[in-house]
Tab-separated table of C-alpha atoms and ligand atoms in Angstrom:
chain	number	residue	atom	x	y	z
A	1	MET	CA	-86.734	95.085	-185.662
A	2	ALA	CA	-84.158	96.599	-183.269
A	3	GLU	CA	-81.628	99.340	-183.612
A	4	ILE	CA	-78.076	98.359	-182.687
A	5	ASP	CA	-75.836	101.260	-181.684
A	6	ALA	CA	-73.174	99.957	-184.069
A	7	LEU	CA	-70.246	101.705	-185.750
A	8	PRO	CA	-70.128	103.838	-187.807
A	9	PHE	CA	-73.873	104.395	-187.248
A	10	ALA	CA	-77.006	102.531	-186.163
A	11	PHE	CA	-77.654	99.118	-187.709
A	12	VAL	CA	-81.352	98.467	-188.250
A	13	PHE	CA	-81.389	94.830	-187.222
A	14	ARG	CA	-84.048	92.445	-188.528
A	15	PRO	CA	-83.200	89.109	-186.912
A	16	GLU	CA	-85.965	87.287	-188.789
A	17	THR	CA	-83.931	87.683	-192.006
A	18	THR	CA	-80.469	87.390	-190.445
A	19	ALA	CA	-77.974	84.542	-190.404
A	20	LEU	CA	-74.806	84.203	-188.336
A	21	ILE	CA	-71.749	83.129	-190.330
A	22	VAL	CA	-68.946	81.683	-188.231
A	23	ILE	CA	-65.791	81.680	-190.289
A	24	ASP	CA	-63.153	78.939	-190.037
A	25	MET	CA	-63.063	78.294	-186.268
A	26	GLN	CA	-60.987	75.202	-187.045
A	27	ARG	CA	-58.222	73.433	-185.154
A	28	ASP	CA	-55.920	74.267	-188.076
A	29	PHE	CA	-56.110	77.970	-187.165
A	30	ALA	CA	-56.327	77.634	-183.383
A	31	GLU	CA	-53.971	74.852	-182.337
A	32	PRO	CA	-50.207	74.367	-182.479
A	33	GLY	CA	-49.208	72.137	-185.397
A	34	GLY	CA	-51.935	73.443	-187.709
A	35	PHE	CA	-51.993	75.677	-190.768
A	36	GLY	CA	-51.957	78.969	-188.844
A	37	ALA	CA	-48.953	77.901	-186.810
A	38	SER	CA	-47.202	76.590	-189.941
A	39	LEU	CA	-47.194	80.177	-191.226
A	40	GLY	CA	-45.271	81.266	-188.127
A	41	ASN	CA	-48.221	82.619	-186.146
A	42	ASP	CA	-48.947	82.547	-182.417
A	43	VAL	CA	-52.360	80.838	-182.429
A	44	SER	CA	-53.285	81.589	-178.792
A	45	ARG	CA	-55.151	84.758	-179.791
A	46	VAL	CA	-57.673	82.594	-181.690
A	47	THR	CA	-58.343	80.329	-178.711
A	48	ALA	CA	-59.121	83.364	-176.559
A	49	ILE	CA	-62.280	84.296	-178.516
A	50	VAL	CA	-63.841	80.814	-178.356
A	51	PRO	CA	-66.116	81.575	-175.337
A	52	THR	CA	-67.378	84.762	-177.002
A	53	VAL	CA	-68.043	83.028	-180.326
A	54	LYS	CA	-69.868	80.296	-178.399
A	55	ARG	CA	-72.062	82.878	-176.650
A	56	LEU	CA	-72.955	84.442	-180.002
A	57	ILE	CA	-73.768	81.055	-181.562
A	58	GLU	CA	-75.926	80.093	-178.565
A	59	GLY	CA	-77.806	83.393	-178.791
A	60	PHE	CA	-78.720	82.678	-182.411
A	61	ARG	CA	-79.642	79.074	-181.637
A	62	VAL	CA	-81.863	79.965	-178.697
A	63	ALA	CA	-83.668	82.532	-180.864
A	64	GLY	CA	-84.137	79.925	-183.618
A	65	LEU	CA	-81.989	81.920	-186.075
A	66	PRO	CA	-79.717	80.241	-188.632
A	67	VAL	CA	-76.080	79.544	-187.826
A	68	ILE	CA	-73.776	78.849	-190.775
A	69	HIS	CA	-70.256	77.501	-190.304
A	70	THR	CA	-67.436	77.693	-192.833
A	71	MET	CA	-64.273	75.619	-193.060
A	72	GLU	CA	-61.264	76.437	-195.198
A	73	CYS	CA	-60.217	73.112	-196.678
A	74	HIS	CA	-59.344	71.226	-199.825
A	75	ARG	CA	-60.149	67.891	-201.417
A	76	PRO	CA	-57.770	65.038	-200.584
A	77	ASP	CA	-56.645	64.906	-204.238
A	78	LEU	CA	-55.815	68.644	-204.081
A	79	SER	CA	-57.813	69.257	-207.268
A	80	ASP	CA	-59.237	72.467	-205.765
A	81	LEU	CA	-55.877	73.730	-204.499
A	82	PRO	CA	-54.219	76.073	-206.981
A	83	PRO	CA	-50.427	75.697	-207.052
A	84	ALA	CA	-50.282	79.447	-206.424
A	85	LYS	CA	-51.886	78.839	-203.010
A	86	ARG	CA	-49.964	75.703	-202.106
A	87	ASP	CA	-46.568	77.052	-203.146
A	88	ARG	CA	-46.944	80.480	-201.522
A	89	GLY	CA	-44.290	81.586	-199.037
A	90	ASP	CA	-42.148	79.400	-196.844
A	91	PRO	CA	-44.419	77.612	-194.337
A	92	SER	CA	-43.037	74.864	-192.081
A	93	ILE	CA	-45.578	72.439	-193.638
A	94	ARG	CA	-47.677	73.020	-196.756
A	95	ILE	CA	-51.384	72.454	-197.376
A	96	GLY	CA	-51.901	68.731	-198.017
A	97	ASP	CA	-48.748	67.657	-196.152
A	98	VAL	CA	-49.029	65.416	-193.104
A	99	GLY	CA	-48.687	67.316	-189.833
A	100	PRO	CA	-49.373	66.468	-186.187
A	101	MET	CA	-53.163	66.756	-186.778
A	102	GLY	CA	-53.239	64.913	-190.107
A	103	ARG	CA	-53.015	66.467	-193.563
A	104	VAL	CA	-53.053	70.241	-193.289
A	105	LEU	CA	-56.338	71.904	-194.418
A	106	ILE	CA	-57.684	68.732	-196.055
A	107	ALA	CA	-61.383	67.875	-195.674
A	108	GLY	CA	-62.013	65.156	-193.126
A	109	GLU	CA	-58.637	65.387	-191.384
A	110	PRO	CA	-58.566	65.909	-187.582
A	111	GLY	CA	-56.904	69.328	-187.828
A	112	THR	CA	-59.443	70.623	-190.289
A	113	ALA	CA	-62.345	70.065	-187.896
A	114	ILE	CA	-64.188	72.909	-186.234
A	115	LEU	CA	-63.231	73.274	-182.565
A	116	ASP	CA	-65.288	70.932	-180.352
A	117	GLU	CA	-66.780	73.800	-178.304
A	118	LEU	CA	-68.125	75.412	-181.492
A	119	ALA	CA	-69.101	72.262	-183.375
A	120	PRO	CA	-72.042	72.618	-185.784
A	121	ARG	CA	-75.356	71.196	-184.597
A	122	ARG	CA	-77.353	68.826	-186.741
A	123	GLY	CA	-79.220	70.814	-189.406
A	124	GLU	CA	-76.846	73.789	-189.430
A	125	ILE	CA	-75.284	74.687	-192.781
A	126	VAL	CA	-71.567	73.880	-193.083
A	127	ILE	CA	-69.709	75.355	-196.046
A	128	GLU	CA	-66.368	73.854	-197.058
A	129	LYS	CA	-64.474	76.527	-198.952
A	130	PRO	CA	-61.228	76.318	-200.925
A	131	GLY	CA	-60.642	80.067	-200.878
A	132	LYS	CA	-60.458	82.825	-198.315
A	133	GLY	CA	-63.902	84.138	-199.288
A	134	ALA	CA	-66.838	81.842	-198.471
A	135	PHE	CA	-68.754	82.645	-201.692
A	136	TYR	CA	-66.028	81.475	-204.078
A	137	ALA	CA	-66.669	77.921	-205.380
A	138	THR	CA	-69.274	77.096	-202.705
A	139	SER	CA	-73.042	76.814	-202.283
A	140	LEU	CA	-73.219	79.714	-199.804
A	141	SER	CA	-75.159	82.020	-202.157
A	142	ASP	CA	-77.773	79.349	-202.882
A	143	ASN	CA	-78.112	78.552	-199.190
A	144	LEU	CA	-78.577	82.195	-198.199
A	145	LYS	CA	-81.246	82.658	-200.885
A	146	ARG	CA	-82.998	79.477	-199.764
A	147	ILE	CA	-83.239	80.624	-196.142
A	148	GLY	CA	-84.187	84.187	-197.119
A	149	ALA	CA	-81.286	85.930	-195.419
A	150	ARG	CA	-80.837	89.677	-196.038
A	151	GLN	CA	-78.488	90.576	-193.178
A	152	LEU	CA	-75.395	88.672	-192.051
A	153	VAL	CA	-73.551	88.756	-188.737
A	154	PHE	CA	-69.942	87.592	-188.901
A	155	ALA	CA	-67.641	85.957	-186.370
A	156	GLY	CA	-64.477	83.881	-186.694
A	157	VAL	CA	-60.947	84.087	-188.029
A	158	THR	CA	-58.978	85.783	-189.247
A	159	THR	CA	-60.463	89.257	-189.283
A	160	GLU	CA	-58.430	90.653	-192.153
A	161	VAL	CA	-58.249	87.485	-194.257
A	162	CYS	CA	-61.273	85.157	-194.423
A	163	VAL	CA	-63.728	87.305	-192.443
A	164	GLN	CA	-63.061	90.514	-194.321
A	165	THR	CA	-62.894	88.764	-197.716
A	166	THR	CA	-66.256	87.080	-197.099
A	167	MET	CA	-67.829	90.302	-195.839
A	168	ARG	CA	-66.721	92.086	-198.990
A	169	GLU	CA	-68.148	89.310	-201.167
A	170	ALA	CA	-71.425	89.480	-199.215
A	171	ASN	CA	-71.591	93.276	-199.338
A	172	ASP	CA	-71.254	93.188	-203.127
A	173	ARG	CA	-74.113	90.677	-203.277
A	174	GLY	CA	-76.456	93.040	-201.450
A	175	TYR	CA	-76.299	91.743	-197.880
A	176	GLU	CA	-76.061	94.136	-194.941
A	177	CYS	CA	-73.079	92.884	-192.982
A	178	LEU	CA	-72.130	93.358	-189.359
A	179	VAL	CA	-69.030	91.877	-187.732
A	180	ALA	CA	-69.011	91.087	-184.013
A	181	GLU	CA	-65.813	92.837	-182.931
A	182	ASP	CA	-65.001	90.608	-179.958
A	183	ALA	CA	-65.981	87.377	-181.754
A	184	THR	CA	-63.339	87.783	-184.444
A	185	GLU	CA	-59.569	87.730	-184.145
A	186	SER	CA	-56.351	88.052	-186.072
A	187	TYR	CA	-52.860	86.781	-185.386
A	188	PHE	CA	-51.926	90.483	-185.604
A	189	PRO	CA	-53.847	92.856	-183.288
A	190	GLU	CA	-52.966	95.809	-185.493
A	191	PHE	CA	-54.446	94.055	-188.555
A	192	LYS	CA	-57.678	93.332	-186.665
A	193	ALA	CA	-57.976	96.974	-185.674
A	194	ALA	CA	-57.206	98.119	-189.228
A	195	ALA	CA	-59.676	95.663	-190.790
A	196	LEU	CA	-62.500	96.801	-188.489
A	197	ALA	CA	-61.651	100.438	-189.239
A	198	MET	CA	-61.648	99.766	-193.016
A	199	ILE	CA	-64.972	97.929	-192.889
A	200	ARG	CA	-66.806	100.784	-191.156
A	201	ALA	CA	-64.982	103.699	-192.840
A	202	GLN	CA	-66.546	105.839	-195.556
A	203	GLY	CA	-70.066	105.439	-194.185
A	204	ALA	CA	-69.988	101.648	-193.643
A	205	ILE	CA	-68.437	100.993	-197.053
A	206	VAL	CA	-68.264	97.228	-196.333
A	207	GLY	CA	-70.464	97.016	-193.234
A	208	TRP	CA	-70.946	97.702	-189.545
A	209	THR	CA	-69.211	96.571	-186.370
A	210	ALA	CA	-70.694	96.017	-182.900
A	211	THR	CA	-69.958	93.920	-179.835
A	212	THR	CA	-71.374	90.451	-179.210
A	213	ASP	CA	-73.427	91.870	-176.316
A	214	GLN	CA	-74.942	94.477	-178.628
A	215	VAL	CA	-75.904	91.800	-181.175
A	216	LEU	CA	-77.453	89.612	-178.467
A	217	GLU	CA	-79.354	92.603	-177.051
A	218	GLY	CA	-80.553	93.330	-180.581
A	219	ILE	CA	-81.956	89.804	-180.840
A	220	ALA	CA	-83.635	90.170	-177.434
A	221	ASN	CA	-85.135	93.573	-178.274
A	222	ALA	CA	-86.367	92.798	-181.780
B	301	TIU	N1	-53.589	83.097	-192.491
B	301	TIU	C1	-54.688	83.741	-192.120
B	301	TIU	O1	-54.638	84.773	-191.452
B	301	TIU	N2	-55.911	83.251	-192.444
B	301	TIU	C2	-56.184	82.233	-193.316
B	301	TIU	O2	-55.342	81.693	-194.001
B	301	TIU	N3	-57.477	81.783	-193.339
B	301	TIU	C3	-58.507	82.369	-192.645
B	301	TIU	O3	-58.469	83.543	-192.290
B	301	TIU	N4	-59.508	81.579	-192.316
């Protein structure tokens, strides 16, 4: 057990029942020509956090703690893609269409892959998710119960969409959630700041926030 000087107050960290969940660090969100860019976003902000996310992942691996990766993606036949998601807005290419990295957000396509630097290791849990939240229509709940997780540390993209949605789903399921502030990013710096503020407001209504260094120190001190 270690106490992390997190926000809005100390997080009593029990690494032995903690898993790291790395959300959607995929080429589709980080590289030109992918889904994130198709929505009109500058994806360079995502690339900038890769070394920090890698440090966090390595810290969990070295300590023998579970690392779970998620990927936002759909089946090739689009049977898990609601028209309301596919038809939303006015992107330059839609989910399922062929782009420079293959079919956008489709399982198995080059653009859907997790970035090479952050690739899952053999034995790590990989959750393919059709929604923004990682609990919806996936085996994440069963996996977390199987490994005995009680606390979850979050990294990945984007802070206010898939990370925050998944944290809220996890919080409602009884997990204590902490997001690593510098291992998550948004296409909109103001949305990242607002999401982190919302999460820790009202006495950690959704969870805690701390830096990657603080989480790694917590692992070392536990
Ligand atoms: N568009 C955006 O900010 N995010 C997503 O669509 N997915 C995730 O956050 N992974």
